[in-house]
mmCIF file of C-alpha atoms in Angstrom:
data_model
loop_
_atom_site.group_PDB
_atom_site.id
_atom_site.type_symbol
_atom_site.label_atom_id
_atom_site.label_comp_id
_atom_site.label_asym_id
_atom_site.label_seq_id
_atom_site.Cartn_x
_atom_site.Cartn_y
_atom_site.Cartn_z
ATOM 1 C CA MET A 237 152.396 110.431 118.439
ATOM 2 C CA THR A 238 153.902 106.988 117.976
ATOM 3 C CA SER A 239 150.524 105.302 118.520
ATOM 4 C CA ALA A 240 148.868 107.604 115.998
ATOM 5 C CA LEU A 241 151.527 106.825 113.427
ATOM 6 C CA LEU A 242 151.175 103.105 113.982
ATOM 7 C CA LEU A 243 147.381 103.331 113.675
ATOM 8 C CA GLY A 244 147.694 105.262 110.437
ATOM 9 C CA PHE A 245 150.127 102.696 109.058
ATOM 10 C CA ALA A 246 147.782 99.847 109.995
ATOM 11 C CA LEU A 247 144.876 101.510 108.210
ATOM 12 C CA VAL A 248 146.884 102.119 105.067
ATOM 13 C CA SER A 249 148.332 98.621 105.047
ATOM 14 C CA ALA A 250 145.070 96.767 105.665
ATOM 15 C CA PRO A 251 144.596 94.132 102.934
ATOM 16 C CA VAL A 252 141.878 94.680 100.349
ATOM 17 C CA GLU A 253 139.053 92.128 100.637
ATOM 18 C CA ASN A 254 138.162 90.451 97.350
ATOM 19 C CA PHE A 255 135.041 88.466 96.461
ATOM 20 C CA ASN A 256 134.292 85.698 93.986
ATOM 21 C CA LEU A 257 130.758 86.233 92.658
ATOM 22 C CA THR A 258 130.636 83.398 90.109
ATOM 23 C CA ARG A 259 128.009 80.728 90.789
ATOM 24 C CA ARG A 260 129.408 77.587 92.459
ATOM 25 C CA ALA A 261 126.407 75.259 92.376
ATOM 26 C CA SER A 262 125.745 71.554 92.814
ATOM 27 C CA VAL A 263 122.917 69.451 91.425
ATOM 28 C CA GLY A 264 120.035 69.491 93.889
ATOM 29 C CA ASP A 265 120.755 72.945 95.341
ATOM 30 C CA LYS A 266 117.415 74.511 96.293
ATOM 31 C CA ALA A 267 116.170 77.966 97.232
ATOM 32 C CA THR A 268 112.778 79.550 97.930
ATOM 33 C CA TYR A 269 112.016 83.225 97.310
ATOM 34 C CA ASP A 270 109.191 85.598 98.108
ATOM 35 C CA VAL A 271 108.411 87.571 94.936
ATOM 36 C CA THR A 272 106.481 90.771 94.261
ATOM 37 C CA MET A 273 105.732 92.574 90.996
ATOM 38 C CA SER A 274 103.787 95.805 90.759
ATOM 39 C CA PHE A 275 102.617 97.977 87.874
ATOM 40 C CA THR A 276 99.751 100.313 86.992
ATOM 41 C CA GLN A 277 97.225 99.453 84.304
ATOM 42 C CA GLY A 278 94.131 101.476 83.404
ATOM 43 C CA GLY A 279 94.860 103.798 86.303
ATOM 44 C CA ILE A 280 94.741 100.917 88.805
ATOM 45 C CA LYS A 281 97.802 99.707 90.697
ATOM 46 C CA MET A 282 98.333 95.955 90.365
ATOM 47 C CA VAL A 283 100.484 94.028 92.837
ATOM 48 C CA VAL A 284 101.268 90.366 92.165
ATOM 49 C CA THR A 285 102.766 88.321 95.005
ATOM 50 C CA GLY A 286 103.856 84.719 95.210
ATOM 51 C CA MET A 287 106.584 82.244 95.924
ATOM 52 C CA ALA A 288 109.347 81.041 93.604
ATOM 53 C CA LYS A 289 111.140 77.744 94.087
ATOM 54 C CA GLU A 290 114.414 76.994 92.324
ATOM 55 C CA GLU A 291 116.373 73.755 92.037
ATOM 56 C CA VAL A 292 119.611 73.163 90.141
ATOM 57 C CA ALA A 293 118.955 70.270 87.752
ATOM 58 C CA ARG A 294 122.289 70.052 85.945
ATOM 59 C CA VAL A 295 125.843 71.337 86.261
ATOM 60 C CA GLU A 296 128.183 70.651 83.359
ATOM 61 C CA ASN A 297 131.497 72.472 83.093
ATOM 62 C CA ARG A 298 130.440 76.134 83.350
ATOM 63 C CA THR A 299 126.787 75.579 82.381
ATOM 64 C CA LEU A 300 123.968 75.438 84.931
ATOM 65 C CA VAL A 301 120.351 74.416 84.361
ATOM 66 C CA THR A 302 117.882 75.612 86.999
ATOM 67 C CA ASN A 303 114.185 74.772 87.256
ATOM 68 C CA ARG A 304 112.113 77.677 88.597
ATOM 69 C CA THR A 305 108.434 77.415 89.526
ATOM 70 C CA LEU A 306 106.044 80.138 90.698
ATOM 71 C CA SER A 307 103.191 79.247 93.064
ATOM 72 C CA ASN A 308 100.781 80.770 95.610
ATOM 73 C CA LEU A 309 100.154 83.648 93.224
ATOM 74 C CA SER A 310 97.628 86.381 93.957
ATOM 75 C CA ILE A 311 96.938 89.832 92.547
ATOM 76 C CA ASP A 312 95.811 92.925 94.424
ATOM 77 C CA MET A 313 93.903 95.247 92.067
ATOM 78 C CA GLY A 314 93.279 98.483 93.907
ATOM 79 C CA GLY A 315 92.487 96.635 97.136
ATOM 80 C CA GLN A 316 90.598 93.723 95.580
ATOM 81 C CA VAL A 317 92.620 90.524 95.922
ATOM 82 C CA GLN A 318 92.127 87.374 93.910
ATOM 83 C CA LYS A 319 94.071 84.166 93.392
ATOM 84 C CA LEU A 320 95.836 83.471 90.114
ATOM 85 C CA GLU A 321 96.508 80.194 88.378
ATOM 86 C CA ASP A 322 100.054 79.075 89.030
ATOM 87 C CA ALA A 323 102.413 79.999 86.214
ATOM 88 C CA SER A 324 104.107 77.229 84.313
ATOM 89 C CA SER A 325 107.596 76.210 85.348
ATOM 90 C CA ILE A 326 110.560 77.629 83.508
ATOM 91 C CA LYS A 327 113.979 76.123 82.851
ATOM 92 C CA ILE A 328 116.841 78.630 82.958
ATOM 93 C CA ILE A 329 120.093 77.779 81.203
ATOM 94 C CA GLN A 330 123.013 80.021 82.124
ATOM 95 C CA VAL A 331 126.765 80.237 82.455
ATOM 96 C CA ASP A 332 128.372 80.276 85.894
ATOM 97 C CA ASN A 333 129.043 84.014 85.497
ATOM 98 C CA GLY A 334 125.268 84.502 85.541
ATOM 99 C CA GLN A 335 124.699 85.160 81.843
ATOM 100 C CA ILE A 336 121.435 83.629 80.621
ATOM 101 C CA VAL A 337 121.776 81.433 77.542
ATOM 102 C CA ASP A 338 118.133 80.389 77.178
ATOM 103 C CA MET A 339 114.823 80.142 79.009
ATOM 104 C CA LEU A 340 112.546 77.197 78.230
ATOM 105 C CA ARG A 341 108.845 77.013 79.092
ATOM 106 C CA ASP A 342 105.617 75.617 77.659
ATOM 107 C CA LYS A 343 104.669 78.956 76.118
ATOM 108 C CA LYS A 344 107.765 80.960 75.375
ATOM 109 C CA LYS A 345 107.296 84.724 75.626
ATOM 110 C CA PRO A 346 109.956 87.007 74.117
ATOM 111 C CA GLU A 347 109.208 89.671 76.742
ATOM 112 C CA ASP A 348 110.174 87.222 79.517
ATOM 113 C CA PHE A 349 113.618 86.784 77.969
ATOM 114 C CA ARG A 350 113.962 90.538 77.389
ATOM 115 C CA ILE A 351 113.183 91.399 81.019
ATOM 116 C CA ALA A 352 115.426 88.599 82.322
ATOM 117 C CA ASN A 353 118.179 89.813 80.023
ATOM 118 C CA LEU A 354 117.949 93.369 81.370
ATOM 119 C CA THR A 355 118.009 92.234 84.996
ATOM 120 C CA GLN A 356 120.651 89.500 84.922
ATOM 121 C CA LEU A 357 123.836 89.742 86.957
ATOM 122 C CA VAL A 358 126.835 88.913 84.753
ATOM 123 C CA VAL A 359 129.927 88.909 86.973
ATOM 124 C CA PRO A 360 133.658 89.161 86.264
ATOM 125 C CA ALA A 361 135.892 86.092 86.451
ATOM 126 C CA GLY A 362 137.950 85.560 89.593
ATOM 127 C CA GLU A 363 138.002 87.711 92.709
ATOM 128 C CA VAL A 364 137.158 91.409 92.665
ATOM 129 C CA PRO A 365 137.137 94.119 95.384
ATOM 130 C CA LEU A 366 134.435 96.535 96.498
ATOM 131 C CA GLY A 367 134.038 99.447 94.128
ATOM 132 C CA THR A 368 134.726 97.385 91.010
ATOM 133 C CA LYS A 369 132.853 98.600 87.921
ATOM 134 C CA TRP A 370 132.335 96.697 84.688
ATOM 135 C CA LYS A 371 130.114 96.658 81.615
ATOM 136 C CA VAL A 372 128.587 93.941 79.436
ATOM 137 C CA ASP A 373 127.292 94.275 75.875
ATOM 138 C CA LEU A 374 125.025 91.514 74.562
ATOM 139 C CA GLU A 375 124.267 90.915 70.921
ATOM 140 C CA GLU A 376 120.823 90.689 69.368
ATOM 141 C CA ASN A 377 119.323 87.223 68.905
ATOM 142 C CA ALA A 378 116.363 87.147 66.525
ATOM 143 C CA GLN A 379 115.506 83.527 67.354
ATOM 144 C CA SER A 380 114.931 84.212 71.050
ATOM 145 C CA GLY A 381 113.620 87.742 70.623
ATOM 146 C CA LEU A 382 116.613 89.102 72.539
ATOM 147 C CA ARG A 383 117.652 92.633 71.633
ATOM 148 C CA ALA A 384 121.146 94.091 71.789
ATOM 149 C CA THR A 385 121.578 95.200 75.396
ATOM 150 C CA HIS A 386 124.105 97.223 77.386
ATOM 151 C CA LEU A 387 124.568 96.620 81.139
ATOM 152 C CA ASP A 388 126.639 98.562 83.699
ATOM 153 C CA PHE A 389 127.516 97.085 87.102
ATOM 154 C CA LYS A 390 129.218 98.251 90.308
ATOM 155 C CA ILE A 391 130.009 96.391 93.542
ATOM 156 C CA GLU A 392 128.750 98.712 96.281
ATOM 157 C CA GLU A 393 129.136 97.076 99.687
ATOM 158 C CA LYS A 394 129.375 94.003 101.856
ATOM 159 C CA THR A 395 126.158 93.528 103.832
ATOM 160 C CA LYS A 396 123.613 90.857 104.835
ATOM 161 C CA VAL A 397 120.279 89.544 103.584
ATOM 162 C CA GLY A 398 118.566 87.921 106.519
ATOM 163 C CA THR A 399 121.143 85.518 107.952
ATOM 164 C CA PHE A 400 123.224 85.405 104.754
ATOM 165 C CA ALA A 401 126.371 87.394 104.007
ATOM 166 C CA ALA A 402 125.838 89.368 100.804
ATOM 167 C CA ILE A 403 127.528 91.649 98.298
ATOM 168 C CA ARG A 404 125.298 94.406 96.943
ATOM 169 C CA VAL A 405 125.748 95.159 93.237
ATOM 170 C CA THR A 406 123.988 97.970 91.388
ATOM 171 C CA LEU A 407 122.831 97.526 87.791
ATOM 172 C CA SER A 408 121.822 99.920 85.032
ATOM 173 C CA SER A 409 120.799 98.439 81.686
ATOM 174 C CA LYS A 410 119.081 99.309 78.419
ATOM 175 C CA GLU A 411 118.148 97.743 75.114
ATOM 176 C CA THR A 412 120.060 99.466 72.324
ATOM 177 C CA THR A 413 118.063 98.262 69.297
ATOM 178 C CA GLY A 414 114.439 97.925 68.282
ATOM 179 C CA LYS A 415 111.255 99.918 68.760
ATOM 180 C CA ASN A 416 110.153 100.942 72.273
ATOM 181 C CA PRO A 417 113.305 99.686 74.045
ATOM 182 C CA MET A 418 113.134 98.692 77.705
ATOM 183 C CA SER A 419 115.577 99.834 80.378
ATOM 184 C CA ALA A 420 116.182 98.905 84.012
ATOM 185 C CA GLU A 421 117.770 100.193 87.214
ATOM 186 C CA GLY A 422 118.256 98.016 90.233
ATOM 187 C CA GLU A 423 120.247 96.152 92.825
ATOM 188 C CA VAL A 424 121.296 92.531 93.247
ATOM 189 C CA TRP A 425 122.478 90.985 96.506
ATOM 190 C CA VAL A 426 124.688 87.959 95.819
ATOM 191 C CA SER A 427 126.319 85.448 98.169
ATOM 192 C CA PRO A 428 130.135 85.658 98.269
ATOM 193 C CA GLU A 429 130.120 82.062 99.499
ATOM 194 C CA ASN A 430 128.603 80.433 96.419
ATOM 195 C CA GLY A 431 127.415 83.170 94.034
ATOM 196 C CA ARG A 432 123.723 82.486 94.655
ATOM 197 C CA ILE A 433 121.334 85.410 94.168
ATOM 198 C CA LEU A 434 119.821 86.291 97.538
ATOM 199 C CA LYS A 435 117.724 89.349 96.757
ATOM 200 C CA THR A 436 116.862 91.614 93.822
ATOM 201 C CA HIS A 437 115.104 94.931 93.333
ATOM 202 C CA PHE A 438 114.453 96.332 89.844
ATOM 203 C CA ILE A 439 112.524 99.175 88.257
ATOM 204 C CA ILE A 440 111.937 98.350 84.580
ATOM 205 C CA GLN A 441 110.859 101.164 82.297
ATOM 206 C CA ASN A 442 108.742 100.764 79.143
ATOM 207 C CA ALA A 443 108.013 97.142 80.034
ATOM 208 C CA THR A 444 105.837 94.889 77.885
ATOM 209 C CA LEU A 445 103.868 92.371 79.936
ATOM 210 C CA GLY A 446 102.562 89.987 77.309
ATOM 211 C CA ASN A 447 99.642 92.092 76.122
ATOM 212 C CA ASN A 448 101.600 93.875 73.395
ATOM 213 C CA GLN A 449 101.285 97.117 75.357
ATOM 214 C CA SER A 450 104.599 98.751 76.120
ATOM 215 C CA GLY A 451 105.179 101.791 78.272
ATOM 216 C CA MET A 452 104.551 100.219 81.688
ATOM 217 C CA THR A 453 106.782 100.754 84.697
ATOM 218 C CA LEU A 454 107.322 97.388 86.388
ATOM 219 C CA ILE A 455 108.781 97.095 89.893
ATOM 220 C CA SER A 456 110.111 93.619 90.648
ATOM 221 C CA ASP A 457 111.413 92.288 93.983
ATOM 222 C CA GLN A 458 112.460 88.912 95.286
ATOM 223 C CA GLN A 459 114.174 87.770 98.467
ATOM 224 C CA ILE A 460 115.387 84.379 99.586
ATOM 225 C CA ARG A 461 113.814 82.848 102.645
ATOM 226 C CA SER A 462 116.337 82.429 105.465
#
């Protein structure tokens, strides 16, 4: 009886583990990801695969600038595979809580910013425990093509991605203004050590992929190479 009481007391008194999910980056930090995007067009399933390389170019106060380049791209169209020209590099400017401020590329596409906006992880300040829920509301920005957007987050569990410790966060988001709004459901695995994104999985509804045709369902995945 005494042992059972002591065990019960130990379980109740166990300290709650908290995690800091803000990005703690240094200039020169690098990461390589395997990326996959799939959608159906004209009744044919399209699967684009490739590799994304990221390098932190600048860290100033709470602002981070990251250069991201896609390469080794190919598309599988119903079993027929062909190589694609490498996409141009993109410069991502964001706050250390993950919120994207701007995305710069040779040919800026509003839909890129809209999809990135729906799938960004914007974390609370300081340390937070498992089970924490929070919401973020972003205002419309006509200059960038960004629509007003609502995002809901929840910290689900402590796990691993390859050899990396990870915190899995679920995300539900939707554009709240404009015609044919997009929405997204997904998961983000983030490092509790430095706030780096390790893995993502998103299903984006009513996506527009640069051809002015909305209504597509886009499935997007990326995972860091261990």
